Tab-separated table of C-alpha atoms and ligand atoms in Angstrom:
chain	number	residue	atom	x	y	z
A	530	UNK	CA	-6.498	16.831	-36.431
A	531	UNK	CA	-9.448	18.204	-38.386
A	532	UNK	CA	-12.948	17.055	-37.478
A	533	UNK	CA	-15.716	16.759	-40.012
A	534	UNK	CA	-18.345	17.892	-37.616
A	535	UNK	CA	-21.506	19.029	-39.356
A	536	UNK	CA	-22.713	16.219	-41.524
A	537	UNK	CA	-21.924	13.473	-39.167
A	538	UNK	CA	-23.432	14.905	-36.156
A	539	UNK	CA	-26.571	15.094	-38.323
A	540	UNK	CA	-26.226	11.442	-38.970
A	541	UNK	CA	-25.729	10.704	-35.376
A	542	UNK	CA	-28.753	12.549	-34.288
A	543	UNK	CA	-30.772	11.181	-36.962
A	544	UNK	CA	-30.555	7.779	-35.361
A	545	UNK	CA	-33.363	8.528	-32.957
A	546	UNK	CA	-35.192	11.373	-34.973
A	547	UNK	CA	-36.787	12.444	-38.042
A	548	UNK	CA	-34.660	14.400	-40.275
A	549	UNK	CA	-36.120	17.938	-39.628
A	550	UNK	CA	-35.642	17.514	-35.913
A	551	UNK	CA	-32.211	15.968	-36.411
A	552	UNK	CA	-31.273	19.225	-38.297
A	553	UNK	CA	-32.152	21.351	-35.438
A	554	UNK	CA	-30.224	19.216	-33.148
A	555	UNK	CA	-27.359	19.370	-35.490
A	556	UNK	CA	-27.257	23.126	-35.541
A	557	UNK	CA	-27.618	22.951	-31.694
A	558	UNK	CA	-24.717	20.607	-31.117
A	559	UNK	CA	-22.475	22.359	-33.778
A	560	UNK	CA	-22.933	25.525	-31.690
A	561	UNK	CA	-21.489	23.899	-28.621
A	562	UNK	CA	-18.663	22.216	-30.552
A	563	UNK	CA	-17.536	25.849	-31.506
A	564	UNK	CA	-16.528	26.110	-27.919
A	565	UNK	CA	-14.092	23.139	-27.634
A	566	UNK	CA	-10.678	23.893	-28.896
A	567	UNK	CA	-7.283	22.820	-28.336
A	568	UNK	CA	-5.997	26.314	-27.392
A	569	UNK	CA	-8.102	26.507	-24.369
A	570	UNK	CA	-7.612	23.096	-23.155
A	571	UNK	CA	-3.963	23.634	-23.480
A	572	UNK	CA	-4.170	26.888	-21.463
A	573	UNK	CA	-6.000	25.053	-18.577
A	574	UNK	CA	-3.437	22.405	-18.275
A	575	UNK	CA	-0.789	24.977	-18.327
A	576	UNK	CA	-2.368	26.932	-15.469
A	577	UNK	CA	-3.180	23.840	-13.399
A	578	UNK	CA	0.306	22.397	-13.781
A	579	UNK	CA	2.139	25.602	-12.989
A	580	UNK	CA	4.029	25.860	-9.772
A	581	UNK	CA	1.416	28.286	-8.354
A	582	UNK	CA	-0.898	25.274	-7.497
A	583	UNK	CA	2.051	23.136	-6.081
A	584	UNK	CA	1.010	19.932	-7.741
A	585	UNK	CA	-2.914	20.060	-6.509
A	586	UNK	CA	-2.267	17.713	-3.451
A	587	UNK	CA	-5.816	17.242	-2.003
A	588	UNK	CA	-5.991	19.084	1.362
A	589	UNK	CA	-3.084	21.245	0.658
A	590	UNK	CA	-3.727	25.123	0.229
A	591	UNK	CA	-2.445	24.741	-3.345
A	592	UNK	CA	-5.269	22.268	-4.150
A	593	UNK	CA	-8.007	24.634	-2.692
A	594	UNK	CA	-6.584	27.737	-4.645
A	595	UNK	CA	-6.785	25.639	-8.006
A	596	UNK	CA	-10.287	24.320	-7.051
A	597	UNK	CA	-11.479	28.035	-6.491
A	598	UNK	CA	-9.971	28.915	-9.944
A	599	UNK	CA	-12.010	26.102	-11.631
A	600	UNK	CA	-15.080	27.188	-9.742
A	601	UNK	CA	-14.519	30.696	-11.140
A	602	UNK	CA	-14.882	29.142	-14.602
A	603	UNK	CA	-17.918	27.250	-13.783
A	604	UNK	CA	-19.598	30.577	-12.466
A	605	UNK	CA	-18.482	32.360	-15.819
A	606	UNK	CA	-20.212	29.574	-17.833
A	607	UNK	CA	-23.376	29.944	-15.475
A	608	UNK	CA	-23.382	26.336	-14.558
A	609	UNK	CA	-25.876	25.753	-11.612
A	610	UNK	CA	-23.829	25.326	-8.393
A	611	UNK	CA	-24.143	21.832	-6.792
A	612	UNK	CA	-24.649	23.154	-3.312
A	613	UNK	CA	-26.614	26.368	-2.030
A	614	UNK	CA	-23.316	27.953	-1.365
A	615	UNK	CA	-21.488	27.192	-4.385
A	616	UNK	CA	-19.426	24.689	-6.539
A	617	UNK	CA	-17.082	23.192	-3.864
A	618	UNK	CA	-18.210	19.846	-2.221
A	619	UNK	CA	-15.957	19.330	0.913
A	620	UNK	CA	-14.850	15.995	2.203
A	621	UNK	CA	-12.395	15.025	4.787
A	622	UNK	CA	-8.934	14.332	3.463
A	623	UNK	CA	-5.833	14.345	5.721
A	624	UNK	CA	-2.596	14.941	3.881
A	625	UNK	CA	1.157	14.795	4.475
A	626	UNK	CA	4.099	16.949	2.983
A	627	UNK	CA	7.549	15.350	2.827
A	628	UNK	CA	10.349	17.878	3.504
A	629	UNK	CA	13.545	15.926	3.483
A	630	UNK	CA	14.764	12.306	2.893
A	631	UNK	CA	18.169	10.729	2.784
A	632	UNK	CA	18.868	6.935	2.178
A	633	UNK	CA	22.293	5.175	2.454
A	634	UNK	CA	22.875	1.504	1.844
A	635	UNK	CA	25.482	-0.330	3.825
A	636	UNK	CA	26.529	-3.732	2.140
A	637	UNK	CA	27.326	-6.580	4.578
A	638	UNK	CA	29.681	-5.550	7.387
A	639	UNK	CA	30.884	-2.617	5.563
A	640	UNK	CA	31.235	0.604	7.326
A	641	UNK	CA	31.335	2.703	4.122
A	642	UNK	CA	27.903	3.545	2.958
A	643	UNK	CA	26.547	4.043	-0.654
A	644	UNK	CA	24.301	6.905	-0.990
A	645	UNK	CA	20.813	6.291	-2.699
A	646	UNK	CA	19.797	9.284	-4.576
A	647	UNK	CA	16.400	10.835	-3.838
A	648	UNK	CA	14.100	10.927	-6.947
A	649	UNK	CA	16.431	8.924	-9.128
A	650	UNK	CA	16.854	5.680	-6.831
A	651	UNK	CA	14.087	6.256	-4.104
A	652	UNK	CA	11.162	8.395	-3.169
A	653	UNK	CA	9.390	8.126	0.262
A	654	UNK	CA	5.780	7.280	-0.054
A	655	UNK	CA	3.867	10.413	0.351
A	656	UNK	CA	1.942	9.658	3.510
A	657	UNK	CA	5.151	8.798	5.558
A	658	UNK	CA	5.759	9.695	9.143
A	659	UNK	CA	9.166	11.169	10.031
A	660	UNK	CA	11.889	8.805	11.249
A	661	UNK	CA	15.516	8.313	11.518
A	662	UNK	CA	16.969	4.635	11.604
A	663	UNK	CA	19.768	2.522	10.721
A	664	UNK	CA	18.460	-0.909	10.447
A	665	UNK	CA	18.487	-4.455	8.700
A	666	UNK	CA	16.438	-5.302	5.712
A	667	UNK	CA	14.256	-8.375	4.983
A	668	UNK	CA	12.790	-9.373	1.587
A	669	UNK	CA	9.050	-10.359	1.853
A	670	UNK	CA	7.865	-11.340	-1.581
A	671	UNK	CA	4.641	-9.510	-2.128
A	672	UNK	CA	4.420	-8.461	1.521
A	673	UNK	CA	1.225	-10.425	1.964
A	674	UNK	CA	0.130	-12.295	4.997
A	675	UNK	CA	-2.988	-14.403	4.318
A	676	UNK	CA	-2.739	-17.725	6.073
A	677	UNK	CA	-6.499	-18.228	5.412
A	678	UNK	CA	-5.488	-18.350	1.667
A	679	UNK	CA	-2.722	-20.574	2.511
A	680	UNK	CA	-0.180	-17.770	1.563
A	681	UNK	CA	2.266	-15.878	3.986
A	682	UNK	CA	5.389	-13.964	2.927
A	683	UNK	CA	5.998	-13.299	6.619
A	684	UNK	CA	5.953	-16.932	7.701
A	685	UNK	CA	9.222	-17.651	9.516
A	686	UNK	CA	10.467	-14.044	8.802
A	687	UNK	CA	11.362	-11.649	11.607
A	688	UNK	CA	10.923	-8.160	10.486
A	689	UNK	CA	10.783	-6.447	13.915
A	690	UNK	CA	12.898	-3.238	13.730
A	691	UNK	CA	13.659	-3.784	10.063
A	692	UNK	CA	12.754	-2.490	6.707
A	693	UNK	CA	10.735	-4.661	4.687
A	694	UNK	CA	11.467	-4.937	0.757
A	695	UNK	CA	8.604	-6.192	-1.314
A	696	UNK	CA	6.999	-5.972	-4.726
A	697	UNK	CA	3.435	-4.751	-5.601
A	698	UNK	CA	1.162	-7.508	-6.775
A	699	UNK	CA	-0.098	-10.730	-5.609
A	700	UNK	CA	1.038	-14.463	-6.188
A	701	UNK	CA	-2.003	-15.042	-8.742
A	702	UNK	CA	-3.343	-12.045	-10.613
A	703	UNK	CA	-6.419	-14.227	-11.506
A	704	UNK	CA	-7.133	-15.140	-7.903
A	705	UNK	CA	-9.669	-12.225	-6.858
A	706	UNK	CA	-9.283	-13.357	-3.086
A	707	UNK	CA	-5.893	-11.637	-3.141
A	708	UNK	CA	-7.109	-8.450	-4.355
A	709	UNK	CA	-7.802	-6.690	-0.853
A	710	UNK	CA	-4.212	-7.667	0.062
A	711	UNK	CA	-2.911	-5.683	-3.000
A	712	UNK	CA	-4.172	-2.400	-1.580
A	713	UNK	CA	-1.265	-0.212	-0.299
A	714	UNK	CA	-3.030	0.324	2.961
A	715	UNK	CA	-3.685	-3.241	3.642
A	716	UNK	CA	0.061	-3.992	2.833
A	717	UNK	CA	1.408	-1.115	5.030
A	718	UNK	CA	-0.710	-2.101	7.925
A	719	UNK	CA	0.642	-5.693	7.722
A	720	UNK	CA	4.153	-4.495	7.686
A	721	UNK	CA	3.572	-2.318	10.584
A	722	UNK	CA	1.599	-4.957	12.573
A	723	UNK	CA	4.715	-7.464	11.937
A	724	UNK	CA	6.883	-4.852	13.688
A	725	UNK	CA	8.650	-3.326	10.711
A	726	UNK	CA	9.860	0.342	10.635
A	727	UNK	CA	9.008	0.721	6.944
A	728	UNK	CA	8.037	-1.028	3.776
A	729	UNK	CA	10.219	-0.299	0.618
A	730	UNK	CA	8.366	-1.056	-2.625
A	731	UNK	CA	10.572	-2.268	-5.560
A	732	UNK	CA	9.269	-0.351	-8.600
A	733	UNK	CA	11.133	-0.097	-12.109
A	734	UNK	CA	11.582	3.577	-11.079
A	735	UNK	CA	10.699	5.507	-8.093
A	736	UNK	CA	7.178	7.122	-8.375
A	737	UNK	CA	5.127	9.559	-6.126
A	738	UNK	CA	2.247	7.950	-4.428
A	739	UNK	CA	0.092	9.357	-1.640
A	740	UNK	CA	-2.427	6.519	-1.658
A	741	UNK	CA	-2.234	5.099	1.886
A	742	UNK	CA	-2.907	6.210	5.527
A	743	UNK	CA	-0.234	8.065	7.525
A	744	UNK	CA	1.024	5.365	10.227
A	745	UNK	CA	2.776	6.703	13.238
A	746	UNK	CA	6.400	5.661	13.322
A	747	UNK	CA	6.137	4.108	9.839
A	748	UNK	CA	8.266	5.356	7.082
A	749	UNK	CA	7.323	3.541	3.731
A	750	UNK	CA	9.394	4.348	0.416
A	751	UNK	CA	9.729	3.226	-3.127
A	752	UNK	CA	13.023	2.115	-4.427
A	753	UNK	CA	14.278	1.390	-7.974
A	754	UNK	CA	14.871	-2.113	-9.312
A	755	UNK	CA	18.470	-0.980	-9.803
A	756	UNK	CA	18.781	-0.076	-6.044
A	757	UNK	CA	17.139	-3.336	-5.113
A	758	UNK	CA	19.753	-5.340	-7.237
A	759	UNK	CA	22.593	-3.515	-5.167
A	760	UNK	CA	20.945	-4.701	-1.834
A	761	UNK	CA	20.313	-8.283	-3.354
A	762	UNK	CA	24.008	-8.507	-4.607
A	763	UNK	CA	24.990	-10.458	-1.390
A	764	UNK	CA	22.662	-13.334	-2.527
A	765	UNK	CA	23.895	-13.200	-5.964
A	766	UNK	CA	20.392	-12.604	-7.495
A	767	UNK	CA	18.717	-9.877	-9.430
A	768	UNK	CA	15.251	-8.658	-8.208
A	769	UNK	CA	13.458	-9.460	-11.326
A	770	UNK	CA	14.546	-13.139	-11.150
A	771	UNK	CA	13.023	-12.999	-7.762
A	772	UNK	CA	9.837	-11.717	-9.117
A	773	UNK	CA	9.712	-14.299	-11.886
A	774	UNK	CA	10.181	-17.150	-9.343
A	775	UNK	CA	7.467	-15.732	-7.123
A	776	UNK	CA	5.018	-15.671	-10.156
A	777	UNK	CA	6.089	-18.931	-11.393
A	778	UNK	CA	6.012	-21.021	-8.098
A	779	UNK	CA	3.443	-18.905	-6.334
A	780	UNK	CA	5.128	-19.836	-3.236
A	781	UNK	CA	6.834	-17.389	-0.625
A	782	UNK	CA	10.489	-16.820	-1.117
A	783	UNK	CA	11.267	-14.490	1.809
A	784	UNK	CA	14.730	-14.101	3.402
A	785	UNK	CA	16.665	-11.672	5.790
A	786	UNK	CA	19.587	-9.812	4.430
A	787	UNK	CA	22.993	-9.005	6.300
A	788	UNK	CA	23.029	-5.488	4.710
A	789	UNK	CA	21.734	-2.454	6.554
A	790	UNK	CA	19.948	0.716	5.421
A	791	UNK	CA	20.183	4.108	7.092
A	792	UNK	CA	16.923	6.035	6.301
A	793	UNK	CA	16.071	9.459	7.536
A	794	UNK	CA	12.917	11.387	6.467
A	795	UNK	CA	11.055	14.347	7.731
A	796	UNK	CA	7.419	14.965	6.998
A	797	UNK	CA	4.453	17.035	8.350
A	798	UNK	CA	0.985	15.468	8.642
A	799	UNK	CA	-2.135	17.453	8.498
A	800	UNK	CA	-5.059	15.171	9.970
A	801	UNK	CA	-7.505	18.306	9.507
A	802	UNK	CA	-7.029	18.543	5.729
A	803	UNK	CA	-10.193	19.014	3.656
A	804	UNK	CA	-10.722	18.074	0.064
A	805	UNK	CA	-13.119	19.370	-2.312
A	806	UNK	CA	-14.954	18.250	-5.375
A	807	UNK	CA	-15.813	21.150	-7.883
A	808	UNK	CA	-19.213	20.395	-9.466
A	809	UNK	CA	-21.760	22.308	-11.412
A	810	UNK	CA	-24.496	21.313	-13.745
A	811	UNK	CA	-26.692	22.196	-16.793
A	812	UNK	CA	-30.348	21.460	-16.229
A	813	UNK	CA	-32.137	19.206	-18.571
A	814	UNK	CA	-34.964	20.391	-20.733
A	815	UNK	CA	-37.451	17.706	-20.036
A	816	UNK	CA	-39.566	18.454	-16.897
A	817	UNK	CA	-39.433	14.845	-15.626
A	818	UNK	CA	-36.159	13.459	-17.177
A	819	UNK	CA	-34.142	16.475	-15.862
A	820	UNK	CA	-34.138	14.748	-12.430
A	821	UNK	CA	-31.774	12.281	-13.905
A	822	UNK	CA	-28.277	13.100	-14.709
A	823	UNK	CA	-25.089	12.273	-16.640
A	824	UNK	CA	-21.919	12.765	-14.713
A	825	UNK	CA	-18.996	13.937	-16.578
A	826	UNK	CA	-15.861	13.930	-14.449
A	827	UNK	CA	-12.146	13.565	-13.978
A	828	UNK	CA	-9.719	14.008	-11.081
A	829	UNK	CA	-8.368	17.429	-10.494
A	830	UNK	CA	-5.682	16.430	-7.844
A	831	UNK	CA	-2.320	15.178	-8.183
A	832	UNK	CA	0.667	14.266	-5.868
A	833	UNK	CA	1.746	17.841	-4.699
A	834	UNK	CA	5.103	19.150	-3.972
A	835	UNK	CA	7.548	17.362	-1.901
A	836	UNK	CA	11.366	17.454	-1.298
A	837	UNK	CA	11.375	20.474	-3.434
A	838	UNK	CA	10.186	18.422	-6.373
A	839	UNK	CA	7.031	19.484	-7.973
A	840	UNK	CA	4.733	16.761	-9.320
A	841	UNK	CA	2.739	18.814	-11.699
A	842	UNK	CA	0.483	16.231	-13.179
A	843	UNK	CA	-0.065	17.752	-16.471
A	844	UNK	CA	-1.154	14.540	-18.184
A	845	UNK	CA	-2.404	13.145	-14.770
A	846	UNK	CA	-4.813	14.750	-14.639
A	847	UNK	CA	-4.741	18.411	-15.542
A	848	UNK	CA	-5.517	16.973	-18.887
A	849	UNK	CA	-8.731	15.164	-17.890
A	850	UNK	CA	-9.785	18.343	-15.841
A	851	UNK	CA	-9.248	20.594	-19.029
A	852	UNK	CA	-11.364	18.148	-21.100
A	853	UNK	CA	-14.156	18.043	-18.545
A	854	UNK	CA	-14.031	22.087	-18.498
A	855	UNK	CA	-14.205	22.110	-22.228
A	856	UNK	CA	-17.231	19.874	-22.283
A	857	UNK	CA	-18.935	21.944	-19.598
A	858	UNK	CA	-18.494	25.050	-21.444
A	859	UNK	CA	-19.915	23.629	-24.681
A	860	UNK	CA	-23.086	22.342	-22.802
A	861	UNK	CA	-23.543	25.658	-21.124
A	862	UNK	CA	-23.627	27.388	-24.414
A	863	UNK	CA	-26.298	25.104	-26.065
A	864	UNK	CA	-29.460	26.787	-27.017
A	865	UNK	CA	-31.476	23.782	-26.387
A	866	UNK	CA	-30.234	21.597	-23.451
A	867	UNK	CA	-30.620	17.747	-23.773
A	868	UNK	CA	-33.657	16.173	-21.883
A	869	UNK	CA	-31.431	14.924	-18.835
A	870	UNK	CA	-29.408	17.180	-16.763
A	871	UNK	CA	-25.517	17.035	-17.168
A	872	UNK	CA	-23.176	17.366	-14.036
A	873	UNK	CA	-19.627	18.250	-14.478
A	874	UNK	CA	-17.273	17.231	-11.557
A	875	UNK	CA	-13.554	17.799	-11.073
A	876	UNK	CA	-12.862	15.211	-8.245
A	877	UNK	CA	-10.347	15.494	-5.491
A	878	UNK	CA	-8.503	12.812	-3.747
A	879	UNK	CA	-8.319	10.413	-6.526
A	880	UNK	CA	-4.569	9.915	-6.043
A	881	UNK	CA	-5.417	9.164	-2.239
A	882	UNK	CA	-7.754	6.329	-3.415
A	883	UNK	CA	-10.852	7.632	-5.253
A	884	UNK	CA	-11.947	9.698	-2.157
A	885	UNK	CA	-13.847	12.498	-4.075
A	886	UNK	CA	-15.598	10.300	-6.646
A	887	UNK	CA	-16.666	7.703	-3.881
A	888	UNK	CA	-17.866	10.713	-1.750
A	889	UNK	CA	-19.934	12.161	-4.826
A	890	UNK	CA	-21.265	8.727	-5.809
A	891	UNK	CA	-22.530	8.254	-2.181
A	892	UNK	CA	-23.967	11.924	-2.080
A	893	UNK	CA	-25.636	12.577	-5.385
A	894	UNK	CA	-26.927	16.153	-4.865
A	895	UNK	CA	-30.621	15.950	-3.816
A	896	UNK	CA	-31.759	17.938	-6.871
A	897	UNK	CA	-31.343	14.691	-8.871
A	898	UNK	CA	-33.214	11.338	-8.307
A	899	UNK	CA	-30.244	9.431	-9.793
A	900	UNK	CA	-27.283	9.567	-12.060
A	901	UNK	CA	-27.812	7.340	-15.077
A	902	UNK	CA	-24.361	7.629	-16.737
A	903	UNK	CA	-20.792	8.503	-16.008
A	904	UNK	CA	-17.989	9.564	-18.182
A	905	UNK	CA	-14.560	9.654	-16.883
A	906	UNK	CA	-11.194	11.030	-18.187
A	907	UNK	CA	-7.811	10.076	-16.640
A	908	UNK	CA	-4.642	10.903	-18.564
A	909	UNK	CA	-5.964	12.092	-21.917
A	910	UNK	CA	-3.215	14.481	-22.752
A	911	UNK	CA	-0.391	12.254	-24.544
A	912	UNK	CA	-0.579	10.373	-27.688
A	913	UNK	CA	-2.878	10.915	-30.940
A	914	UNK	CA	-5.795	8.625	-30.032
A	915	UNK	CA	-7.768	7.385	-27.354
A	916	UNK	CA	-8.896	4.060	-25.722
A	917	UNK	CA	-11.878	3.765	-23.593
A	918	UNK	CA	-13.302	1.185	-21.225
A	919	UNK	CA	-17.094	1.098	-20.873
A	920	UNK	CA	-19.950	-0.868	-19.291
A	921	UNK	CA	-21.202	-3.670	-21.452
A	922	UNK	CA	-24.702	-2.885	-20.701
A	923	UNK	CA	-26.801	-1.099	-22.226
A	924	UNK	CA	-25.669	-1.654	-25.756
A	925	UNK	CA	-26.911	1.803	-26.683
A	926	UNK	CA	-23.898	3.250	-24.853
A	927	UNK	CA	-21.473	1.783	-27.208
A	928	UNK	CA	-23.628	2.630	-30.219
A	929	UNK	CA	-23.736	6.374	-29.163
A	930	UNK	CA	-19.799	6.388	-28.962
A	931	UNK	CA	-19.464	4.741	-32.238
A	932	UNK	CA	-21.738	6.987	-33.927
A	933	UNK	CA	-20.274	10.171	-32.210
A	934	UNK	CA	-16.751	9.081	-33.267
A	935	UNK	CA	-17.670	9.095	-36.933
A	936	UNK	CA	-17.300	12.777	-36.779
A	937	UNK	CA	-14.174	12.935	-34.659
A	938	UNK	CA	-12.314	9.652	-35.451
A	939	UNK	CA	-10.325	9.606	-32.217
A	940	UNK	CA	-11.567	6.334	-30.490
A	941	UNK	CA	-8.810	3.715	-31.176
A	942	UNK	CA	-10.268	0.795	-29.010
A	943	UNK	CA	-13.098	-0.027	-26.788
A	944	UNK	CA	-12.787	-2.332	-23.975
A	945	UNK	CA	-15.648	-3.665	-21.777
A	946	UNK	CA	-15.449	-3.330	-18.027
A	947	UNK	CA	-15.781	-6.474	-16.191
A	948	UNK	CA	-15.322	-5.455	-12.582
A	949	UNK	CA	-13.175	-3.170	-10.744
A	950	UNK	CA	-9.863	-4.152	-9.058
A	951	UNK	CA	-7.880	-1.858	-6.609
A	952	UNK	CA	-6.311	0.236	-9.432
A	953	UNK	CA	-9.509	1.786	-11.043
A	954	UNK	CA	-10.131	5.403	-11.710
A	955	UNK	CA	-13.102	7.678	-10.734
A	956	UNK	CA	-15.564	5.809	-12.787
A	957	UNK	CA	-15.364	2.865	-10.273
A	958	UNK	CA	-17.635	4.014	-7.445
A	959	UNK	CA	-20.362	4.739	-10.213
A	960	UNK	CA	-19.713	1.480	-11.966
A	961	UNK	CA	-19.932	-0.493	-8.698
A	962	UNK	CA	-23.515	1.118	-8.307
A	963	UNK	CA	-24.574	-0.298	-11.555
A	964	UNK	CA	-24.471	3.265	-13.398
A	965	UNK	CA	-23.380	2.728	-16.991
A	966	UNK	CA	-19.727	4.176	-17.108
A	967	UNK	CA	-17.108	5.048	-19.731
A	968	UNK	CA	-13.581	5.903	-18.793
A	969	UNK	CA	-11.018	7.489	-21.286
A	970	UNK	CA	-7.314	7.348	-21.453
A	971	UNK	CA	-5.192	8.561	-24.443
A	972	UNK	CA	-2.825	6.155	-26.116
A	973	UNK	CA	0.289	7.577	-24.510
A	974	UNK	CA	2.908	6.634	-23.851
A	975	UNK	CA	2.357	8.506	-20.576
A	976	UNK	CA	6.102	8.976	-19.878
A	977	UNK	CA	6.726	10.570	-16.497
A	978	UNK	CA	3.789	8.947	-14.927
A	979	UNK	CA	3.789	10.091	-11.121
A	980	UNK	CA	7.254	11.533	-11.712
A	981	UNK	CA	8.498	15.047	-12.041
A	982	UNK	CA	8.665	14.659	-15.931
A	983	UNK	CA	4.923	14.868	-16.226
A	984	UNK	CA	4.741	18.335	-17.379
A	985	UNK	CA	3.046	20.495	-19.954
A	986	UNK	CA	5.769	19.889	-22.409
A	987	UNK	CA	4.451	16.425	-23.144
A	988	UNK	CA	0.809	17.394	-23.827
A	989	UNK	CA	-0.666	17.283	-27.316
A	990	UNK	CA	-3.545	20.004	-27.186
A	991	UNK	CA	-5.507	18.302	-30.326
A	992	UNK	CA	-5.943	15.018	-28.479
A	993	UNK	CA	-7.697	16.786	-25.501
A	994	UNK	CA	-9.999	18.817	-27.902
A	995	UNK	CA	-10.755	15.707	-29.873
A	996	UNK	CA	-11.628	13.684	-26.987
A	997	UNK	CA	-13.871	16.536	-25.523
A	998	UNK	CA	-15.583	16.683	-28.923
A	999	UNK	CA	-16.221	12.881	-28.939
A	1000	UNK	CA	-17.643	12.982	-25.410
A	1001	UNK	CA	-19.800	16.226	-25.779
A	1002	UNK	CA	-21.563	14.668	-28.846
A	1003	UNK	CA	-21.777	11.311	-27.264
A	1004	UNK	CA	-22.924	12.996	-24.024
A	1005	UNK	CA	-25.475	15.050	-25.824
A	1006	UNK	CA	-27.048	11.826	-27.447
A	1007	UNK	CA	-26.880	9.914	-24.106
A	1008	UNK	CA	-28.529	12.676	-22.042
A	1009	UNK	CA	-31.207	13.445	-24.839
A	1010	UNK	CA	-32.313	9.843	-25.321
B	2075	ZN	ZN1	-4.808	9.784	-12.797
């Protein structure tokens, strides 16, 4: 994809300025744009998703090593460090590594078991404790117990000493009161409190997921719909029919099964794990406005390496990290900086529940009075165009992106943020504080999401460069307004 930078950047800058001043700004921005290129972005993704960094699992030494590599880049570009002692902002982040897992299914009274294949048919959830049990199974709908809302998947169901099977979701997507019950942490705790040995989520395919607390003597996992169908065979029903009924009637449909599952999993838990945001900034050129900052960020972490499987996270989210780095380099080379400061943050702990971005939003570095904008990039490596979700207010935010896109032509659709649920990305903690936010995801298809297939081979270098150019131009305009 070729971009037609020069002329249209001039137009963009001219929105707010006289044409002579606009020409200077055009020259300035063009200079920055020279440092954004697909080759560099691709090279960063290749490095970050390589086996060396072991899937960038927050807390793990592989994550720390990758963070130090990125901090080295920030240093080379002479970004100002966010803390006195450098670019790494620490926060607590316990983590778990899963070493071994075996699952066998025993239909009815049969002594002969059927092996459930790891990765293809099931994956332990990545905060699992170790455990070894052969136990009964019970289906518990959405795994929600909310008697106060008149809904309880566990009513009349005995799950003590059993494995609970359930779907992710709630009886009513539009009923916000169910939202907290849809959080993995909440659902796991409910199952544990009911006496279950573990919770097995039914997903179309098993995916890696570290987004929950480690619970002693609790062994959660994800199983494929195909595996669930084998388990439901004794009832003569397919799992998708069950899901449809749950959504149609909005009533619990729980039941025990006579089959058994033998599940054996070994993991190591590290409660002392530390996560890091990698952050640096360019100082604004206006003596007053430089105390305000635009935050440009994306998550740096992914799911790690478990069971000998590398979750490389090339698209999710080495791609977003590479885009942030390309924008950072471009800003660092500008002769004239925008009026406001621009902070670049590679967040840790996103996969574990927005840990790094929540920490950063609560601890904006004291050199700034406030953040007044946030751009986030999450999975921007696959496809040939990008979508974005943005705050509806102020209107100028949308105008700036529309104008910037005239020279890049990569923006395919704009959606307005109307609130954040339990599935948001790193913009959420900023958006919730009323900071105008924009979040990008390329149009995909993001095949291999949270699976071992999310590798460098699916990455389109041009899409990353184009998104970086769009956000660089828009970021300049926003920070210089
Ligand atoms: Zn992500």
